[in-house]
mmCIF file of C-alpha atoms and ligand atoms in Angstrom:
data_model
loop_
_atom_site.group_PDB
_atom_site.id
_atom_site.type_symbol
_atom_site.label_atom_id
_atom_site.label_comp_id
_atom_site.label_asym_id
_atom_site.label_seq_id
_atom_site.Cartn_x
_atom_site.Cartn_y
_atom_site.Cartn_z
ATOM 1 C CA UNK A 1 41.031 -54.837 36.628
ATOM 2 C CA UNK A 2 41.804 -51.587 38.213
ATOM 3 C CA UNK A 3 43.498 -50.292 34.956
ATOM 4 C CA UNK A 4 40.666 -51.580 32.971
ATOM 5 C CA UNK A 5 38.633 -48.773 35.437
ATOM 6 C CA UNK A 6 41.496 -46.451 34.997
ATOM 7 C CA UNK A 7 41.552 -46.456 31.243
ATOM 8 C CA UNK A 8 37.048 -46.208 31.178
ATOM 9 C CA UNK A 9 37.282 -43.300 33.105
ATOM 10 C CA UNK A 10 39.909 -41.672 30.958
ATOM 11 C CA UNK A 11 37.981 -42.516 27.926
ATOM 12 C CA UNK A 12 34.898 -40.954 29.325
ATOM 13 C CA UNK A 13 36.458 -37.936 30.832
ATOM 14 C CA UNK A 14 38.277 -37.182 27.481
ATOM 15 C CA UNK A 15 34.410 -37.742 25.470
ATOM 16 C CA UNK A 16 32.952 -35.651 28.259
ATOM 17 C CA UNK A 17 35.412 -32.890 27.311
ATOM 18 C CA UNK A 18 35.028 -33.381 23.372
ATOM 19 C CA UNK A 19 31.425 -33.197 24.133
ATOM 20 C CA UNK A 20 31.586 -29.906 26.349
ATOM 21 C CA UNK A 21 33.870 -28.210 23.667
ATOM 22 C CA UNK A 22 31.972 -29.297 20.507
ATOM 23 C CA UNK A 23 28.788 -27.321 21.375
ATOM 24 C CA UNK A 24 30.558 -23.973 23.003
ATOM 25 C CA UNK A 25 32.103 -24.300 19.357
ATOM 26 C CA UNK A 26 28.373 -24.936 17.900
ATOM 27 C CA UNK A 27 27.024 -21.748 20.564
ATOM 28 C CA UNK A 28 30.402 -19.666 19.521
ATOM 29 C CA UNK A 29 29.507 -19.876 15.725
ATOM 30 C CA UNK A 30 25.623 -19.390 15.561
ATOM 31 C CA UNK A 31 24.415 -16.469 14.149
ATOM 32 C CA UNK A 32 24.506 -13.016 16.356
ATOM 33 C CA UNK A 33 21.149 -12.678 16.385
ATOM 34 C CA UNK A 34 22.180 -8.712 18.173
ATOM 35 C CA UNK A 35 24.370 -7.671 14.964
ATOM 36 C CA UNK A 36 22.519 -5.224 13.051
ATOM 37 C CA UNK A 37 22.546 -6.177 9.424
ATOM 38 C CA UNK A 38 24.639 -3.974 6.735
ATOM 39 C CA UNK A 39 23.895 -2.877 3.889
ATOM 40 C CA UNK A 40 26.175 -4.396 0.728
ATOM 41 C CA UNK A 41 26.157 -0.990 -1.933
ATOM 42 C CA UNK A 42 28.664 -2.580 -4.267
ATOM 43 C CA UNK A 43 26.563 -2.666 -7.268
ATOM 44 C CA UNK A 44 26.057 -6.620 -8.381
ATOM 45 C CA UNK A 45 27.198 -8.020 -11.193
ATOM 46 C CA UNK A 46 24.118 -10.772 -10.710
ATOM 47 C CA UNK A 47 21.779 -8.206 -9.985
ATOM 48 C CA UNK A 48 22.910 -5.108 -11.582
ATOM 49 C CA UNK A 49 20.151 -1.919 -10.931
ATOM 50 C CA UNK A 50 18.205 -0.542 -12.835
ATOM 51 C CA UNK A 51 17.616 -3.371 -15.154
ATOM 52 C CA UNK A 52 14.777 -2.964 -17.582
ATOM 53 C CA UNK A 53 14.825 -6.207 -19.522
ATOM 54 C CA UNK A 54 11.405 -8.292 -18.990
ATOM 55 C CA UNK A 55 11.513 -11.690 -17.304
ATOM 56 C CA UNK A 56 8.744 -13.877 -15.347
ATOM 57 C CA UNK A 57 7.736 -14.622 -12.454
ATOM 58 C CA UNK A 58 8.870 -18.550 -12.160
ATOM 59 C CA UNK A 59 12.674 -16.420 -13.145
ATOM 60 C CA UNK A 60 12.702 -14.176 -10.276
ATOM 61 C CA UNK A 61 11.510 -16.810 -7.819
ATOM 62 C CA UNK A 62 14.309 -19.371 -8.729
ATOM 63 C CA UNK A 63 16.920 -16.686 -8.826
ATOM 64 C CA UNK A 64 15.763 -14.788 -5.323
ATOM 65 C CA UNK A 65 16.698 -17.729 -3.372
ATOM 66 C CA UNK A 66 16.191 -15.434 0.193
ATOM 67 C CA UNK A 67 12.489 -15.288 -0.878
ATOM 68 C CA UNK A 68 10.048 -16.729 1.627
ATOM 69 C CA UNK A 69 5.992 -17.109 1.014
ATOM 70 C CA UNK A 70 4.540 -13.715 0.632
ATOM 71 C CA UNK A 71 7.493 -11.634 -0.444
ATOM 72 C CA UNK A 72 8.859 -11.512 2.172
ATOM 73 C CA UNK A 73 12.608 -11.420 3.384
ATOM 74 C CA UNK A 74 13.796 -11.866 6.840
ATOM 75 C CA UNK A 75 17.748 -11.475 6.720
ATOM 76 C CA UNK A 76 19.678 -14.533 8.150
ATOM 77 C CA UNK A 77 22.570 -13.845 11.005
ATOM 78 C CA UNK A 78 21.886 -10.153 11.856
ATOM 79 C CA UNK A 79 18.962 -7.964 12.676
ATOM 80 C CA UNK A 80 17.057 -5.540 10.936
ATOM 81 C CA UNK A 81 16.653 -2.524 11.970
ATOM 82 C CA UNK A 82 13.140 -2.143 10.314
ATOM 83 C CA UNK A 83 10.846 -4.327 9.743
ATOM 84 C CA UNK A 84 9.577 -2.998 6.268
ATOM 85 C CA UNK A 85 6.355 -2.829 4.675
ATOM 86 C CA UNK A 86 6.954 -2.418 0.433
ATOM 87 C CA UNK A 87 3.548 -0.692 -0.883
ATOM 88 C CA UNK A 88 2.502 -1.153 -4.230
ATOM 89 C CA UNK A 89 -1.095 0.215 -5.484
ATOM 90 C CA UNK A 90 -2.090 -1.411 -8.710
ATOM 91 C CA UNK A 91 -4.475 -2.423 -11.653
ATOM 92 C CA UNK A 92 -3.507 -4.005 -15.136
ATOM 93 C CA UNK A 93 -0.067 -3.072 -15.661
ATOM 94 C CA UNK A 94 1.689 -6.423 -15.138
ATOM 95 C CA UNK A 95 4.925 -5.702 -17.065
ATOM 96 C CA UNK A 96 5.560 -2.981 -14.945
ATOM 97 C CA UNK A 97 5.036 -4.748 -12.016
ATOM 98 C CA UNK A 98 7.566 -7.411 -13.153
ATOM 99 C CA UNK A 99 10.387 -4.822 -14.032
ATOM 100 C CA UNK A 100 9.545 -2.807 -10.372
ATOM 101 C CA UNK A 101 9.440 -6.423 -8.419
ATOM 102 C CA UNK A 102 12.764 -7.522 -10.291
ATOM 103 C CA UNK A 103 14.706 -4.206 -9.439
ATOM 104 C CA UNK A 104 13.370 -4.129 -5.912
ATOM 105 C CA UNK A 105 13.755 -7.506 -4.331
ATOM 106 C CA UNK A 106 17.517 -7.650 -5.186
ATOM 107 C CA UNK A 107 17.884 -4.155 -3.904
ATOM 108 C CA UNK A 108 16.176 -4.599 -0.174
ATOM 109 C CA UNK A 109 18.426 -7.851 0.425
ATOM 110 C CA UNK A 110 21.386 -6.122 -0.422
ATOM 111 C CA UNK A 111 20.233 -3.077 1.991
ATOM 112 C CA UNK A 112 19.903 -5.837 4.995
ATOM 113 C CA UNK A 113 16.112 -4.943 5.655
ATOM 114 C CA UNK A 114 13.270 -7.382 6.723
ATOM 115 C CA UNK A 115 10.495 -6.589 3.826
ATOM 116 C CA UNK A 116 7.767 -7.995 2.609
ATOM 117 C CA UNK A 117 5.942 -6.539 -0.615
ATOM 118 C CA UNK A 118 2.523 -5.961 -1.007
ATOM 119 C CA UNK A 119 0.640 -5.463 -4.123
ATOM 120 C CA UNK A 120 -2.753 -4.018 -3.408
ATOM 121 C CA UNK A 121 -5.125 -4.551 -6.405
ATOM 122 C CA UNK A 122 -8.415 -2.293 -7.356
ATOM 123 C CA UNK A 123 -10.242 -5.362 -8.221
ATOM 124 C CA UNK A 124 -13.422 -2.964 -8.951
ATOM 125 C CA UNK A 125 -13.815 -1.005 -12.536
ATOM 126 C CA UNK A 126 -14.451 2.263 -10.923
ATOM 127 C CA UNK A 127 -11.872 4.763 -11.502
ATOM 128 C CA UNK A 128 -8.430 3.993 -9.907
ATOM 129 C CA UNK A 129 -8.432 5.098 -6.156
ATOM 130 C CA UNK A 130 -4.674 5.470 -5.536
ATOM 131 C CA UNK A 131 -4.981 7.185 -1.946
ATOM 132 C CA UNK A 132 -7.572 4.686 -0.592
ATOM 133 C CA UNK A 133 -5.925 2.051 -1.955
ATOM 134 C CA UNK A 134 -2.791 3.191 0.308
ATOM 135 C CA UNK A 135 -4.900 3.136 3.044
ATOM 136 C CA UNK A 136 -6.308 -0.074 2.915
ATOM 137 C CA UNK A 137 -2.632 -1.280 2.387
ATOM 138 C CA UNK A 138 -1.329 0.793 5.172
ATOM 139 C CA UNK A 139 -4.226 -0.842 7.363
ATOM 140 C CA UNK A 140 -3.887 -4.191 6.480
ATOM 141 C CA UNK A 141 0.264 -4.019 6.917
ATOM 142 C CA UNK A 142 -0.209 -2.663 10.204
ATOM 143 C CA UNK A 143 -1.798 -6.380 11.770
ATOM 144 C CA UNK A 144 1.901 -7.720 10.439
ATOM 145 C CA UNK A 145 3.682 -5.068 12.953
ATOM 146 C CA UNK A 146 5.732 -3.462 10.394
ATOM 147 C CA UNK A 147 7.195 -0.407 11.850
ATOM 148 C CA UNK A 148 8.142 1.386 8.281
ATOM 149 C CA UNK A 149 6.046 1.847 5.287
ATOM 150 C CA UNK A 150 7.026 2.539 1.783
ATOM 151 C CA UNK A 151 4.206 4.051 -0.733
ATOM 152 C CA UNK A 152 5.680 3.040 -4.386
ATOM 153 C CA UNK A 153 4.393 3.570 -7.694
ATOM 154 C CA UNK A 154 4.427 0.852 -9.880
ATOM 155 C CA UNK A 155 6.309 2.419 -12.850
ATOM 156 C CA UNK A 156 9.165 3.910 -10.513
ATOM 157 C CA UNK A 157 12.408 2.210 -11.390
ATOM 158 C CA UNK A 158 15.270 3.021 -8.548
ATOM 159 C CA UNK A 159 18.278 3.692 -10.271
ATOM 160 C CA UNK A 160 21.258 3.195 -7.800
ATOM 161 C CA UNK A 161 21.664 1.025 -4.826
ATOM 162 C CA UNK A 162 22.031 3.998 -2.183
ATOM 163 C CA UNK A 163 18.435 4.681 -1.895
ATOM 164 C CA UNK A 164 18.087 3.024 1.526
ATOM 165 C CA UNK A 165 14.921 1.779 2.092
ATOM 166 C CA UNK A 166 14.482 2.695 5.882
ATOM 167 C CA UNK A 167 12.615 5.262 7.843
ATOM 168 C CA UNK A 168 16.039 6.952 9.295
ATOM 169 C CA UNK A 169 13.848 9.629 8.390
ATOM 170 C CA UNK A 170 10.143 10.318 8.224
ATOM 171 C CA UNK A 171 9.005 11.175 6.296
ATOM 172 C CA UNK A 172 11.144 10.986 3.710
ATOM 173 C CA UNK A 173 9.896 11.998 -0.209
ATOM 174 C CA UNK A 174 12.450 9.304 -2.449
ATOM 175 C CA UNK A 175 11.541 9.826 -6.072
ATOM 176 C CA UNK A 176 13.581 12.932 -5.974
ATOM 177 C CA UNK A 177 14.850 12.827 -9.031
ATOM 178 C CA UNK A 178 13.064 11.705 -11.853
ATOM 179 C CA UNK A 179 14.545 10.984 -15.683
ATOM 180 C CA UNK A 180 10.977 12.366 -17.107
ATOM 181 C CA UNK A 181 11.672 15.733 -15.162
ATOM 182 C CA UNK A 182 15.367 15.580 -15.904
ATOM 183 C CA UNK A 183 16.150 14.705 -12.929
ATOM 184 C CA UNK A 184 14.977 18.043 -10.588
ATOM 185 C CA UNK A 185 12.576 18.106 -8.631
ATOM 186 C CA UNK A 186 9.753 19.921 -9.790
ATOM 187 C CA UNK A 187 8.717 21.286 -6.223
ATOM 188 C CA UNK A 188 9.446 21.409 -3.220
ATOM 189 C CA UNK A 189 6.200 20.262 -1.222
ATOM 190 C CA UNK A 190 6.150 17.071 -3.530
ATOM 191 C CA UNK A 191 5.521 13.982 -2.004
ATOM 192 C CA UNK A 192 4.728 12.049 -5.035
ATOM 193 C CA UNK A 193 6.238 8.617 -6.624
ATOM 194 C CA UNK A 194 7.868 6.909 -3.498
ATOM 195 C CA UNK A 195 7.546 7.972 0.230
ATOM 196 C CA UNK A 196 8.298 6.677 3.410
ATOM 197 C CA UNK A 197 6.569 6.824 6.826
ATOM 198 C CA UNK A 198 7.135 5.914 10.389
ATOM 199 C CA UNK A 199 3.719 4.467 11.298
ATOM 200 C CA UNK A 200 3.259 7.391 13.911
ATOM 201 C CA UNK A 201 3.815 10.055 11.617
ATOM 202 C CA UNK A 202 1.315 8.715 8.748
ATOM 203 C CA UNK A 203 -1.032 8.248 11.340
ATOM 204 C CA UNK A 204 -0.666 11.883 12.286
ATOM 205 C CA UNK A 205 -1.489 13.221 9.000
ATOM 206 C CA UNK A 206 -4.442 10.670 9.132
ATOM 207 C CA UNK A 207 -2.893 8.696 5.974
ATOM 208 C CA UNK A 208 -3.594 9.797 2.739
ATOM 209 C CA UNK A 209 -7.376 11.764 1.487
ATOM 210 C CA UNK A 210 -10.057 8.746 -0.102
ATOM 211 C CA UNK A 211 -11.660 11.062 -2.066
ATOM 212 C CA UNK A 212 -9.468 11.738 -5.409
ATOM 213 C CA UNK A 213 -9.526 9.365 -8.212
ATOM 214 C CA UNK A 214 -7.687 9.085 -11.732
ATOM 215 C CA UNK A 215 -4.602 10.347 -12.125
ATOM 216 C CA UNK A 216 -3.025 13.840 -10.246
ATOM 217 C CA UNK A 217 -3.780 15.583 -6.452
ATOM 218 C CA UNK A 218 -3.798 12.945 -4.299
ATOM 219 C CA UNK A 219 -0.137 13.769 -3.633
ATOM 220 C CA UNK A 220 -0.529 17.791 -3.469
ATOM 221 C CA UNK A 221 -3.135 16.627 -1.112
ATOM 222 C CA UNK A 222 -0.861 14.798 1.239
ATOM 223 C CA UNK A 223 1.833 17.736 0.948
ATOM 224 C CA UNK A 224 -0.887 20.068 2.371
ATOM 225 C CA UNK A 225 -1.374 17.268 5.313
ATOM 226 C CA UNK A 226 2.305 17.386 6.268
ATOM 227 C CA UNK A 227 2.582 21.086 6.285
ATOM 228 C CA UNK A 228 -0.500 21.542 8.348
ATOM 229 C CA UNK A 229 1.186 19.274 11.203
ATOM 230 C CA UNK A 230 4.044 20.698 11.230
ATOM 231 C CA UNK A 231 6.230 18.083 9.676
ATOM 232 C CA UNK A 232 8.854 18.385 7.029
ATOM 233 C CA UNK A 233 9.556 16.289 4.086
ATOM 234 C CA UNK A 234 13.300 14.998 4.415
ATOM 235 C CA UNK A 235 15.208 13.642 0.898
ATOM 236 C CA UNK A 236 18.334 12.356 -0.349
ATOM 237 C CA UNK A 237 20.974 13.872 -2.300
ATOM 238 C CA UNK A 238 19.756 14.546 -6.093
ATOM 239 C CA UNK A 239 22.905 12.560 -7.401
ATOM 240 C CA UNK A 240 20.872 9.076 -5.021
ATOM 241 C CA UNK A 241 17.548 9.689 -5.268
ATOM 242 C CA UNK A 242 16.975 8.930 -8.993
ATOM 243 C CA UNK A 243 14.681 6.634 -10.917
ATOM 244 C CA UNK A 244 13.044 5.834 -14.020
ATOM 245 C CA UNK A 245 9.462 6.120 -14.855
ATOM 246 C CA UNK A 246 8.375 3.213 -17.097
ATOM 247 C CA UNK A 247 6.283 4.423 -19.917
ATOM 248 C CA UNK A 248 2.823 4.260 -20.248
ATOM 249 C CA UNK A 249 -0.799 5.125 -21.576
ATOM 250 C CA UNK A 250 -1.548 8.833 -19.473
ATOM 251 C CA UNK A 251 -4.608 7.231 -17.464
ATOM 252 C CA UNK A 252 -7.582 9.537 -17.212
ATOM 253 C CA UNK A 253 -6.540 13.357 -15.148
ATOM 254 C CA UNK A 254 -8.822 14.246 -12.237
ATOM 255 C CA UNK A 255 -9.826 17.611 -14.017
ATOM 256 C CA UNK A 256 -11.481 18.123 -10.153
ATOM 257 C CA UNK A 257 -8.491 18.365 -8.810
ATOM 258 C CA UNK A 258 -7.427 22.234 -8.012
ATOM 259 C CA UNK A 259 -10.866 22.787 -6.685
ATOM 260 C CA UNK A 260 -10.653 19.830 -3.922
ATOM 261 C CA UNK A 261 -7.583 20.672 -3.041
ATOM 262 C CA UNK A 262 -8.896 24.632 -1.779
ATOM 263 C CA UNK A 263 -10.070 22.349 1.212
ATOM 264 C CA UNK A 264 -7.003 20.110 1.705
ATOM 265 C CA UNK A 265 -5.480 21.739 4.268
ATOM 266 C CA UNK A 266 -8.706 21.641 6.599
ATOM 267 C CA UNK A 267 -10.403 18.457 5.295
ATOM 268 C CA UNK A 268 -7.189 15.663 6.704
ATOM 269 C CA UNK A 269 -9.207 15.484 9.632
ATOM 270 C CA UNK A 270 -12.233 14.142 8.416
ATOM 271 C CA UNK A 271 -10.772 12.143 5.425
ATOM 272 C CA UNK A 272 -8.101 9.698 5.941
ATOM 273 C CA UNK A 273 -7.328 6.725 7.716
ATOM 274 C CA UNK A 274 -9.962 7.971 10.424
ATOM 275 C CA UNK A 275 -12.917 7.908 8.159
ATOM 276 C CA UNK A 276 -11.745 4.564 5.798
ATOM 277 C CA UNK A 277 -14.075 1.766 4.953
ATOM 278 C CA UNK A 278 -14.046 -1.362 3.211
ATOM 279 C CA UNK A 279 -14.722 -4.535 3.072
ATOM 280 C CA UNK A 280 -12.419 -6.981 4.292
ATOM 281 C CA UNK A 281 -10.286 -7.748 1.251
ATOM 282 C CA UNK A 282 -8.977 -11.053 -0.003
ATOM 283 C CA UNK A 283 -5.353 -11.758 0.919
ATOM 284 C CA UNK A 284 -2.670 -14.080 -1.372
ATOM 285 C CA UNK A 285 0.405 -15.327 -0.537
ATOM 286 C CA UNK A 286 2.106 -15.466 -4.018
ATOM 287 C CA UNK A 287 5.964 -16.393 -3.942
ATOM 288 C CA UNK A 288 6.891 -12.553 -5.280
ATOM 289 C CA UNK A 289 4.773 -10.883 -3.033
ATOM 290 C CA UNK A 290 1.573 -10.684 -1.097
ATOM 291 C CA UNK A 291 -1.547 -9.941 -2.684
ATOM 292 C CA UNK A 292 -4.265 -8.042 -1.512
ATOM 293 C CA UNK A 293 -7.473 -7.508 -3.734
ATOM 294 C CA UNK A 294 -9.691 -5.001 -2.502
ATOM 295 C CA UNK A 295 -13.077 -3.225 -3.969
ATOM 296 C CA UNK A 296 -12.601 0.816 -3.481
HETATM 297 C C1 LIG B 1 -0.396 16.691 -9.822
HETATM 298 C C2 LIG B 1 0.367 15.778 -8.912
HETATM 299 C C3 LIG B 1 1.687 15.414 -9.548
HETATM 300 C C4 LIG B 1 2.444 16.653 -9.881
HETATM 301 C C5 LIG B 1 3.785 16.296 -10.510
HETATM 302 C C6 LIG B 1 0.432 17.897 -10.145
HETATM 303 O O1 LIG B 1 -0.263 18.742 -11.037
HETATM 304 O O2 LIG B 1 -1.605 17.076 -9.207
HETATM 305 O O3 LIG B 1 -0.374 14.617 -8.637
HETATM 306 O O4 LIG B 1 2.483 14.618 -8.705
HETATM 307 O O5 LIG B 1 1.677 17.499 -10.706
HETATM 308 O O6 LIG B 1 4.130 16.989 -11.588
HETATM 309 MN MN1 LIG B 2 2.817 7.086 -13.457
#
């Protein structure tokens, strides 16, 4: 009898211990939740960047497996640094938004960033509103407590994996480089093509001016903004910053322009994010990115 007891407690110790070990193995081996994620610059033979070839939408979502609802990506076993807000103004150019959304997803999950993309449609037939459509999507980002935001043109292609997508910076002009300026920067208060902001200092300039439509200023607008408080435009190395701007039919110039900017560098304060209205737009999850369709 007694070694009958003997042998039970024995057995149960020993399972106790298994037990006990088994899950500081399981705690050991999770995740680090407090590792920042790194950024993987090898370019990928899967993914290689720039890539200009066409494909669809069911394509990209079967292949971008770290894709949740929305666009979004929220990297598994480290923390970002940033959570950060992709912002892409558009109206009818779907093939370019299919090459930019192809190049870019792959790109961010290599960099180690928590993203999600937003498309933010004109869904009016007024002309295109670039600025206020920045706005809008700067405004309706905020609610998802990003704390970086990216303003991208559509028909921007980054070239090279070293164009990290973070607000180290802010803010920071990307589209340096540019194959349809061979590559130099045409000048030196440009802001134009793709820019990044900390939240504090886009809300400093008061975002970017409502008022110019069609193509051209709203950018020389936004350089008069930054200069007038005092902040400086930060870049990467020509030989990083480069893209490719996708061809396409010149949309209509804002012949207006040179006469509304003689005001820019007074009006930021009563133009902006300050003095934005609209009405509250419709919102999509689609499996690419979110949608937001907004009348200007
Ligand atoms: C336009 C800007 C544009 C720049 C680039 C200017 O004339 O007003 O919108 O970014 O040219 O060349
Ligand atoms: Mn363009």
């Amino acid at each position: 009898m007694r070694e009958v007891t003997v042998i039970r407690r024995l057995v149960s110790t020993v399972a106790i211990f298994y037990i006990l070990g088994y899950t500081m193995v399981l705690l050991l081996a999770r995740p680090k939740e407090n590792l920042m994620c790194q950024t993987y610059h090898q370019g990928s033979v899967l993914y290689p960047i720039p890539n200009f070839a066409d494909t669809n939408e069911k394509d990209m979502v079967s292949r971008f497996t770290w894709l949740g609802n929305g666009g979004y990506s929220l990297p598994y076993g480290c923390r970002s640094k940033e959570r950060v807000a992709i912002l892409i103004p558009y109206r009818d150019r779907e093939k370019q938004l299919r090459i930019l959304l192809s190049n870019l997803h792959p790109l961010l999950y290599r960099q180690g960033l928590e993203y999600r993309i937003y498309v933010i449609e004109q869904a009016d037939t007024k002309p295109f509103n670039k600025g206020m459509l920045y706005n809008i999507a700067f405004s309706e980002a905020k609610t998802d407590n990003h704390t970086c935001f990216v303003f991208h043109d559509v028909d921007l292609i980054p070239e090279n994996d070293q164009i990290v997508y973070n607000c180290v910076r802010s803010p920071m002009h990307r589209s340096r480089a540019i194959d349809s300026f061979n590559y130099r920067l045409p000048d030196r208060k440009l802001i134009g093509g793709v820019s990044m902001w900390k939240k504090e200092d886009f809300e400093k300039v008061n975002g970017w001016s409502n008022l110019f439509v069609n193509w051209g200023g709203e950018d020389d607008d936004m350089s008069y903004r930054i200069i007038m408080n005092k902040l400086s435009i930060f870049r990467f190395r020509n030989n990083v910053a480069r893209y490719t701007m996708l061809k396409h039919k010149r949309t209509p110039v804002n012949t207006a322009r040179y006469q509304m900017l003689m005001d820019s560098p007074w009006r930021f304060k009563v133009d902006g994010l300050s003095t934005l209205t609209y009405i509250p737009p419709t919102r999509e999850n689609h499996q690419l990115y979110t949608r937001i369709l907004v009348r200007t």
